Structure formats: structure tokens, C-alpha cells
PDB file of C-alpha atoms in Angstrom:
ATOM      1  CA  TYR A 146      34.077  11.179 -36.828  1.00  0.00           C
ATOM      2  CA  GLY A 147      34.554   7.445 -37.382  1.00  0.00           C
ATOM      3  CA  LEU A 148      34.568   6.804 -33.628  1.00  0.00           C
ATOM      4  CA  VAL A 149      31.401   8.842 -33.102  1.00  0.00           C
ATOM      5  CA  GLY A 150      29.740   7.047 -36.012  1.00  0.00           C
ATOM      6  CA  SER A 151      30.657   3.665 -34.490  1.00  0.00           C
ATOM      7  CA  GLU A 152      29.180   4.624 -31.130  1.00  0.00           C
ATOM      8  CA  MET A 153      25.941   5.711 -32.826  1.00  0.00           C
ATOM      9  CA  CYS A 154      25.759   2.392 -34.688  1.00  0.00           C
ATOM     10  CA  ILE A 155      26.235   0.496 -31.407  1.00  0.00           C
ATOM     11  CA  ARG A 156      23.499   2.543 -29.728  1.00  0.00           C
ATOM     12  CA  ASP A 157      21.137   1.954 -32.638  1.00  0.00           C
ATOM     13  CA  SER A 158      21.879  -1.758 -32.568  1.00  0.00           C
ATOM     14  CA  ASN A 159      21.257  -1.941 -28.825  1.00  0.00           C
ATOM     15  CA  ASN A 160      18.000  -0.008 -29.228  1.00  0.00           C
ATOM     16  CA  MET A 161      16.816  -2.383 -31.948  1.00  0.00           C
ATOM     17  CA  LYS A 162      17.547  -5.397 -29.716  1.00  0.00           C
ATOM     18  CA  THR A 163      15.678  -3.747 -26.845  1.00  0.00           C
ATOM     19  CA  ILE A 164      12.658  -3.010 -29.079  1.00  0.00           C
ATOM     20  CA  GLU A 165      12.650  -6.643 -30.293  1.00  0.00           C
ATOM     21  CA  THR A 166      12.775  -7.891 -26.716  1.00  0.00           C
ATOM     22  CA  ILE A 167       9.919  -5.586 -25.668  1.00  0.00           C
ATOM     23  CA  ASN A 168       7.821  -6.589 -28.705  1.00  0.00           C
ATOM     24  CA  LYS A 169       8.307 -10.256 -27.849  1.00  0.00           C
ATOM     25  CA  HIS A 170       7.321  -9.621 -24.228  1.00  0.00           C
ATOM     26  CA  PHE A 171       4.164  -7.795 -25.346  1.00  0.00           C
ATOM     27  CA  LYS A 172       3.219 -10.857 -27.404  1.00  0.00           C
ATOM     28  CA  THR A 173       3.611 -13.114 -24.361  1.00  0.00           C
ATOM     29  CA  LEU A 174       1.103 -10.802 -22.603  1.00  0.00           C
ATOM     30  CA  GLY A 175      -1.494 -11.487 -25.306  1.00  0.00           C
ATOM     31  CA  GLY A 176      -0.659  -8.705 -27.754  1.00  0.00           C
ATOM     32  CA  LEU A 177      -2.376  -5.354 -28.319  1.00  0.00           C
ATOM     33  CA  TYR A 178      -5.211  -3.871 -30.337  1.00  0.00           C
ATOM     34  CA  ASN A 179      -6.031  -0.393 -31.616  1.00  0.00           C
ATOM     35  CA  ILE A 180      -8.511   0.720 -28.974  1.00  0.00           C
ATOM     36  CA  SER A 181      -9.947   3.668 -30.915  1.00  0.00           C
ATOM     37  CA  HIS A 182      -9.647   2.182 -34.427  1.00  0.00           C
ATOM     38  CA  GLU A 183      -8.183   5.522 -35.382  1.00  0.00           C
ATOM     39  CA  LYS A 184      -6.961   6.391 -38.852  1.00  0.00           C
ATOM     40  CA  SER A 185      -3.381   5.325 -39.550  1.00  0.00           C
ATOM     41  CA  LEU A 186      -0.826   8.088 -39.803  1.00  0.00           C
ATOM     42  CA  SER A 187       2.125   7.998 -42.145  1.00  0.00           C
ATOM     43  CA  LEU A 188       5.602   7.715 -40.667  1.00  0.00           C
ATOM     44  CA  HIS A 189       6.223  11.284 -41.839  1.00  0.00           C
ATOM     45  CA  ASP A 190       3.161  12.516 -39.898  1.00  0.00           C
ATOM     46  CA  LEU A 191       4.150  10.577 -36.796  1.00  0.00           C
ATOM     47  CA  GLU A 192       7.661  12.015 -36.865  1.00  0.00           C
ATOM     48  CA  ASN A 193       6.174  15.493 -37.196  1.00  0.00           C
ATOM     49  CA  GLU A 194       3.984  14.920 -34.153  1.00  0.00           C
ATOM     50  CA  ILE A 195       6.959  13.807 -32.102  1.00  0.00           C
ATOM     51  CA  ARG A 196       8.984  16.739 -33.345  1.00  0.00           C
ATOM     52  CA  SER A 197       6.283  19.150 -32.165  1.00  0.00           C
ATOM     53  CA  ILE A 198       6.380  17.487 -28.739  1.00  0.00           C
ATOM     54  CA  GLU A 199      10.164  17.834 -28.635  1.00  0.00           C
ATOM     55  CA  ASN A 200       9.894  21.534 -29.533  1.00  0.00           C
ATOM     56  CA  TYR A 201       7.353  22.032 -26.744  1.00  0.00           C
ATOM     57  CA  LEU A 202       9.483  20.223 -24.167  1.00  0.00           C
ATOM     58  CA  GLY A 203      12.783  21.663 -25.423  1.00  0.00           C
ATOM     59  CA  LYS A 204      14.199  18.134 -25.175  1.00  0.00           C
ATOM     60  CA  ASP A 205      14.647  15.123 -27.439  1.00  0.00           C
ATOM     61  CA  VAL A 206      12.330  12.162 -26.964  1.00  0.00           C
ATOM     62  CA  PRO A 207      14.519   9.039 -26.351  1.00  0.00           C
ATOM     63  CA  LYS A 208      14.684   6.756 -29.368  1.00  0.00           C
ATOM     64  CA  LEU A 209      13.204   3.838 -27.416  1.00  0.00           C
ATOM     65  CA  LEU A 210      10.138   5.840 -26.431  1.00  0.00           C
ATOM     66  CA  ARG A 211       9.901   7.353 -29.900  1.00  0.00           C
ATOM     67  CA  ASP A 212       9.833   3.899 -31.495  1.00  0.00           C
ATOM     68  CA  ILE A 213       7.285   2.589 -28.971  1.00  0.00           C
ATOM     69  CA  LEU A 214       4.940   5.523 -29.553  1.00  0.00           C
ATOM     70  CA  ILE A 215       5.209   5.236 -33.334  1.00  0.00           C
ATOM     71  CA  LYS A 216       4.370   1.517 -33.203  1.00  0.00           C
ATOM     72  CA  TYR A 217       1.800   1.390 -30.373  1.00  0.00           C
ATOM     73  CA  HIS A 218       0.187   4.825 -29.995  1.00  0.00           C
ATOM     74  CA  GLY A 219      -3.560   4.457 -29.425  1.00  0.00           C
ATOM     75  CA  TYR A 220      -3.172   0.746 -28.570  1.00  0.00           C
ATOM     76  CA  SER A 221      -4.104  -1.236 -25.475  1.00  0.00           C
ATOM     77  CA  PHE A 222      -3.416  -4.814 -24.378  1.00  0.00           C
ATOM     78  CA  ASN A 223      -5.918  -7.544 -25.172  1.00  0.00           C
ATOM     79  CA  ASN A 224      -5.563  -8.863 -21.621  1.00  0.00           C
ATOM     80  CA  GLU A 225      -5.582  -7.104 -18.271  1.00  0.00           C
ATOM     81  CA  VAL A 226      -1.971  -5.928 -18.046  1.00  0.00           C
ATOM     82  CA  GLY A 227      -0.200  -3.694 -15.560  1.00  0.00           C
ATOM     83  CA  PHE A 228       2.872  -3.140 -13.424  1.00  0.00           C
ATOM     84  CA  ASN A 229       3.489  -4.484  -9.903  1.00  0.00           C
ATOM     85  CA  VAL A 230       4.640  -1.403  -7.963  1.00  0.00           C
ATOM     86  CA  THR A 231       6.981  -1.532  -4.980  1.00  0.00           C
ATOM     87  CA  THR A 232       6.169   2.024  -3.812  1.00  0.00           C
ATOM     88  CA  HIS A 233       2.791   2.477  -2.113  1.00  0.00           C
ATOM     89  CA  ILE A 234       0.294   4.353  -4.312  1.00  0.00           C
ATOM     90  CA  PRO A 235      -2.705   5.491  -2.178  1.00  0.00           C
ATOM     91  CA  ILE A 236      -5.205   5.352  -5.080  1.00  0.00           C
ATOM     92  CA  LEU A 237      -4.568   1.586  -5.385  1.00  0.00           C
ATOM     93  CA  GLY A 238      -5.431   0.833  -1.768  1.00  0.00           C
ATOM     94  CA  ASN A 239      -3.721  -2.385  -0.684  1.00  0.00           C
ATOM     95  CA  SER A 240      -3.147  -3.529  -4.275  1.00  0.00           C
ATOM     96  CA  ILE A 241       0.289  -3.493  -5.876  1.00  0.00           C
ATOM     97  CA  PHE A 242      -1.080  -3.802  -9.405  1.00  0.00           C
ATOM     98  CA  LEU A 243      -1.042  -0.551 -11.410  1.00  0.00           C
ATOM     99  CA  GLU A 244      -3.207  -1.046 -14.467  1.00  0.00           C
ATOM    100  CA  PHE A 245      -2.065  -0.140 -17.959  1.00  0.00           C
ATOM    101  CA  GLY A 246      -4.866   1.625 -19.756  1.00  0.00           C
ATOM    102  CA  GLN A 247      -3.581   2.467 -23.222  1.00  0.00           C
ATOM    103  CA  PHE A 248      -0.705   4.105 -25.013  1.00  0.00           C
ATOM    104  CA  LEU A 249      -1.535   7.755 -25.644  1.00  0.00           C
ATOM    105  CA  SER A 250      -2.343   8.596 -29.237  1.00  0.00           C
ATOM    106  CA  LEU A 251      -0.408  10.831 -31.620  1.00  0.00           C
ATOM    107  CA  TYR A 252      -3.480  11.123 -33.834  1.00  0.00           C
ATOM    108  CA  GLN A 253      -4.934  14.661 -34.111  1.00  0.00           C
ATOM    109  CA  LYS A 254      -2.338  15.921 -31.582  1.00  0.00           C
ATOM    110  CA  ASP A 255      -3.899  13.934 -28.677  1.00  0.00           C
ATOM    111  CA  LEU A 256      -0.642  13.524 -26.775  1.00  0.00           C
ATOM    112  CA  PHE A 257       0.426  17.103 -27.465  1.00  0.00           C
ATOM    113  CA  ASP A 258      -2.924  18.424 -26.235  1.00  0.00           C
ATOM    114  CA  ILE A 259      -2.603  16.392 -23.004  1.00  0.00           C
ATOM    115  CA  LEU A 260       0.777  17.982 -22.431  1.00  0.00           C
ATOM    116  CA  GLU A 261      -0.492  21.495 -22.999  1.00  0.00           C
ATOM    117  CA  ASN A 262      -3.691  21.098 -20.990  1.00  0.00           C
ATOM    118  CA  ASN A 263      -1.920  19.591 -17.987  1.00  0.00           C
ATOM    119  CA  GLU A 264       1.054  21.932 -17.781  1.00  0.00           C
ATOM    120  CA  ASP A 265       0.787  22.017 -13.962  1.00  0.00           C
ATOM    121  CA  LEU A 266       1.283  18.213 -13.822  1.00  0.00           C
ATOM    122  CA  PHE A 267       3.952  17.682 -16.472  1.00  0.00           C
ATOM    123  CA  ARG A 268       5.664  21.045 -16.983  1.00  0.00           C
ATOM    124  CA  THR A 269       8.498  20.268 -19.418  1.00  0.00           C
ATOM    125  CA  ASP A 270       9.951  17.648 -17.081  1.00  0.00           C
ATOM    126  CA  PHE A 271       7.653  14.713 -17.904  1.00  0.00           C
ATOM    127  CA  LEU A 272       6.335  13.136 -21.088  1.00  0.00           C
ATOM    128  CA  PRO A 273       3.221  11.020 -20.486  1.00  0.00           C
ATOM    129  CA  PHE A 274       3.092   8.020 -22.803  1.00  0.00           C
ATOM    130  CA  ALA A 275       0.260   5.897 -21.386  1.00  0.00           C
ATOM    131  CA  GLU A 276      -2.937   6.304 -19.412  1.00  0.00           C
ATOM    132  CA  ALA A 277      -3.191   4.247 -16.213  1.00  0.00           C
ATOM    133  CA  THR A 278      -6.420   4.613 -14.202  1.00  0.00           C
ATOM    134  CA  PRO A 279      -8.726   7.183 -15.878  1.00  0.00           C
ATOM    135  CA  GLY A 280      -7.138  10.645 -15.725  1.00  0.00           C
ATOM    136  CA  ASP A 281      -3.857   9.281 -14.346  1.00  0.00           C
ATOM    137  CA  TYR A 282      -0.740   8.727 -16.385  1.00  0.00           C
ATOM    138  CA  ILE A 283       2.459   6.751 -16.823  1.00  0.00           C
ATOM    139  CA  ALA A 284       5.122   9.291 -17.723  1.00  0.00           C
ATOM    140  CA  PHE A 285       8.800   9.453 -18.618  1.00  0.00           C
ATOM    141  CA  ASN A 286      10.970  11.765 -16.522  1.00  0.00           C
ATOM    142  CA  MET A 287      13.127  13.549 -19.073  1.00  0.00           C
ATOM    143  CA  GLN A 288      15.846  14.470 -16.550  1.00  0.00           C
ATOM    144  CA  GLU A 289      16.131  11.192 -14.636  1.00  0.00           C
ATOM    145  CA  GLN A 290      15.321   8.913 -17.619  1.00  0.00           C
ATOM    146  CA  SER A 291      12.989   7.037 -15.253  1.00  0.00           C
ATOM    147  CA  VAL A 292       9.234   6.213 -15.219  1.00  0.00           C
ATOM    148  CA  TYR A 293       6.621   7.791 -12.945  1.00  0.00           C
ATOM    149  CA  PHE A 294       2.976   7.340 -12.070  1.00  0.00           C
ATOM    150  CA  ILE A 295       1.306  10.785 -12.131  1.00  0.00           C
ATOM    151  CA  SER A 296      -2.158  11.427 -10.752  1.00  0.00           C
ATOM    152  CA  HIS A 297      -4.357  14.528 -10.950  1.00  0.00           C
ATOM    153  CA  ASP A 298      -6.528  13.449  -8.045  1.00  0.00           C
ATOM    154  CA  PHE A 299      -4.322  13.339  -4.934  1.00  0.00           C
ATOM    155  CA  SER A 300      -5.080  15.107  -1.668  1.00  0.00           C
ATOM    156  CA  GLU A 301      -2.709  17.792  -0.333  1.00  0.00           C
ATOM    157  CA  ASN A 302      -0.779  15.392   1.914  1.00  0.00           C
ATOM    158  CA  GLU A 303      -0.231  12.793  -0.838  1.00  0.00           C
ATOM    159  CA  GLN A 304       2.300  12.658  -3.642  1.00  0.00           C
ATOM    160  CA  SER A 305       1.075  13.242  -7.167  1.00  0.00           C
ATOM    161  CA  HIS A 306       4.338  12.049  -8.821  1.00  0.00           C
ATOM    162  CA  ILE A 307       5.580   8.610  -7.757  1.00  0.00           C
ATOM    163  CA  LYS A 308       8.613   6.910  -9.308  1.00  0.00           C
ATOM    164  CA  ILE A 309       7.811   3.321 -10.291  1.00  0.00           C
ATOM    165  CA  ALA A 310      10.705   2.200 -12.543  1.00  0.00           C
ATOM    166  CA  ASP A 311      14.340   3.180 -13.116  1.00  0.00           C
ATOM    167  CA  SER A 312      14.048   3.110 -16.923  1.00  0.00           C
ATOM    168  CA  LEU A 313      11.655   2.612 -19.823  1.00  0.00           C
ATOM    169  CA  LYS A 314      13.150  -0.822 -20.495  1.00  0.00           C
ATOM    170  CA  ASP A 315      12.611  -1.826 -16.873  1.00  0.00           C
ATOM    171  CA  TYR A 316       8.982  -0.665 -16.981  1.00  0.00           C
ATOM    172  CA  PHE A 317       8.025  -2.304 -20.301  1.00  0.00           C
ATOM    173  CA  LEU A 318       9.747  -5.654 -19.583  1.00  0.00           C
ATOM    174  CA  HIS A 319       8.106  -5.897 -16.157  1.00  0.00           C
ATOM    175  CA  LEU A 320       4.542  -5.396 -17.402  1.00  0.00           C
ATOM    176  CA  CYS A 321       2.557  -8.474 -16.424  1.00  0.00           C
ATOM    177  CA  GLU A 322      -0.952  -9.892 -16.371  1.00  0.00           C
ATOM    178  CA  ARG A 323      -3.027  -9.287 -13.261  1.00  0.00           C
ATOM    179  CA  ALA A 324      -2.890 -12.965 -12.236  1.00  0.00           C
ATOM    180  CA  GLU A 325       0.855 -12.509 -11.545  1.00  0.00           C
ATOM    181  CA  GLU A 326      -0.007 -10.046  -8.753  1.00  0.00           C
ATOM    182  CA  LYS A 327      -1.149 -12.955  -6.586  1.00  0.00           C
ATOM    183  CA  GLU A 328       2.208 -14.671  -7.016  1.00  0.00           C
ATOM    184  CA  VAL A 329       4.050 -11.542  -5.864  1.00  0.00           C
ATOM    185  CA  LEU A 330       1.792 -11.214  -2.815  1.00  0.00           C
ATOM    186  CA  GLU A 331       2.211 -14.914  -1.986  1.00  0.00           C
ATOM    187  CA  LYS A 332       5.986 -14.464  -1.993  1.00  0.00           C
ATOM    188  CA  SER A 333       5.795 -11.432   0.298  1.00  0.00           C
ATOM    189  CA  PRO A 334       6.845 -12.051   3.948  1.00  0.00           C
ATOM    190  CA  LYS A 335       3.896 -12.756   6.246  1.00  0.00           C
ATOM    191  CA  ILE A 336       3.524 -13.110  10.038  1.00  0.00           C
ATOM    192  CA  ILE A 337       2.568 -16.756  10.516  1.00  0.00           C
ATOM    193  CA  SER A 338       2.623 -16.953  14.327  1.00  0.00           C
ATOM    194  CA  VAL A 339       3.474 -14.810  17.342  1.00  0.00           C
ATOM    195  CA  ARG A 340       5.152 -16.091  20.489  1.00  0.00           C
ATOM    196  CA  TYR A 341       5.503 -14.135  23.747  1.00  0.00           C
ATOM    197  CA  SER A 342       7.998 -14.723  26.529  1.00  0.00           C
ATOM    198  CA  ASP A 343       6.816 -15.696  30.038  1.00  0.00           C
ATOM    199  CA  GLU A 344       8.283 -12.438  31.328  1.00  0.00           C
ATOM    200  CA  PHE A 345       6.265 -10.365  28.873  1.00  0.00           C
ATOM    201  CA  LEU A 346       3.049 -12.257  29.707  1.00  0.00           C
ATOM    202  CA  ALA A 347       3.676 -11.662  33.417  1.00  0.00           C
ATOM    203  CA  ILE A 348       4.017  -7.911  32.802  1.00  0.00           C
ATOM    204  CA  ILE A 349       0.735  -7.895  30.811  1.00  0.00           C
ATOM    205  CA  GLN A 350      -1.095  -9.781  33.561  1.00  0.00           C
ATOM    206  CA  LYS A 351       0.292  -7.435  36.205  1.00  0.00           C
ATOM    207  CA  TRP A 352      -1.020  -4.429  34.231  1.00  0.00           C
ATOM    208  CA  LYS A 353      -4.428  -6.101  33.879  1.00  0.00           C
ATOM    209  CA  ASN A 354      -4.600  -6.836  37.634  1.00  0.00           C
ATOM    210  CA  LYS A 355      -3.911  -3.225  38.356  1.00  0.00           C
ATOM    211  CA  ASN A 356      -5.950  -1.418  35.693  1.00  0.00           C
ATOM    212  CA  THR A 357      -8.840  -3.655  34.650  1.00  0.00           C
ATOM    213  CA  SER A 358     -11.487  -5.957  36.017  1.00  0.00           C
ATOM    214  CA  ASN A 359      -9.978  -8.836  34.080  1.00  0.00           C
ATOM    215  CA  LYS A 360      -7.820 -10.076  37.019  1.00  0.00           C
ATOM    216  CA  GLU A 361      -6.369 -13.434  37.818  1.00  0.00           C
ATOM    217  CA  SER A 362      -8.654 -15.519  39.977  1.00  0.00           C
TER     218      SER A 362
END
């Protein structure tokens, strides 16, 4: 029992350090505000809401996500914040910046209702915790312990569930302001110049002489 207790204390300590690190990072991004100015819920009420979500999913909500939802549910960033994705998301076009809308609310069972009303999207495999673009979500994969972008508005030949981060910690600590997207794009490899060999140019000219009116004079 003592060994198990020690392991739990270590996990709790690590989780507290992670939460502190995430909170500090959020402050560097300009902090958050309560977007709906909703009524505050007691810790008891918040715990009950999360418990009802756990009963619905048949799985425990990870302590890190539980703590984040209790502290930030219904909140959004003061500045334009998002996540630079490495996997192509069609809805973003050529952009790599996936906006963060707001943390989903626990007030009046908002998050629970989203789960129930979108059973085809989430089943019991995903727990959405934030809204991205309107009607699209950032969700935690309960099995993989990873983070996904989930959209309700994809065509048949497109993915609706796209993995964007390996863990909650990875996702939260890599949130950034939109201006940082330009820096990522500037560091991306680009074709600066193209050079063709004389042999290749000769082959092209031979094809032109044979197939087009654009012949050597």
C-alpha cells in the first residue's frame, strides 16, 4: 500500500507541476477571459458535472484535463491563439494555424449535451474540451491519450478526425499567437531556384521541334 501511495503522490506532484507550467504559458499568451460571463459553479457542482461525463463515457477523465476544465471552462484567450498543425486540415486551406475558440463550458451541462447530441462524432472514444472553428472541436482521445481536431463538416473523401498532438501537455504548451504562424512558414523549406542540365534542355527542345510550332530557328 505504501508503494502505491508513493506512486500516487509522485503522479499528483507531476500533474501539479504540469498545470503550473500550462498556467504560466497561458499568461504569456495574454491570459483568458470568461467569454459568456456565466454564473460560477461550486467545486462540488463542477466535480458532479465531470462525474456525469465519466459515467456517460464509461471512462475516467484524466486529472490534467479535469483540472483544466474546472479552471478554464467557458473561457477564451484575450488574444488570437491557436495551434500550428503539421497534418493538413482541408478546412484551413493553406494555413497551418488552427484557431482556439473557447474551452467548452460545464455550466448547465453544456459539455455533456454536446457529447450526447454528437454521438456520431464522439461516441465514447473522444471527449471534446474546446471549440475550434464554429461547430468543430478539439477533443481528447480517451484510448490513445492524444488530441484530435474533429469536424462535422467534411466531405465523404475527407477525414473528420485528425490527430494534431500526442498528448494534452503537448497541445496546451504549443498553443501560440497567430503571429508565430509566419515564423513557422518562414522556416519551412522553399524552392529558391531551379537549374536544368544541358541534356534535359536538349530533350525539351527536341520535343518542341517535333510537336509544336515553337521550333528553333
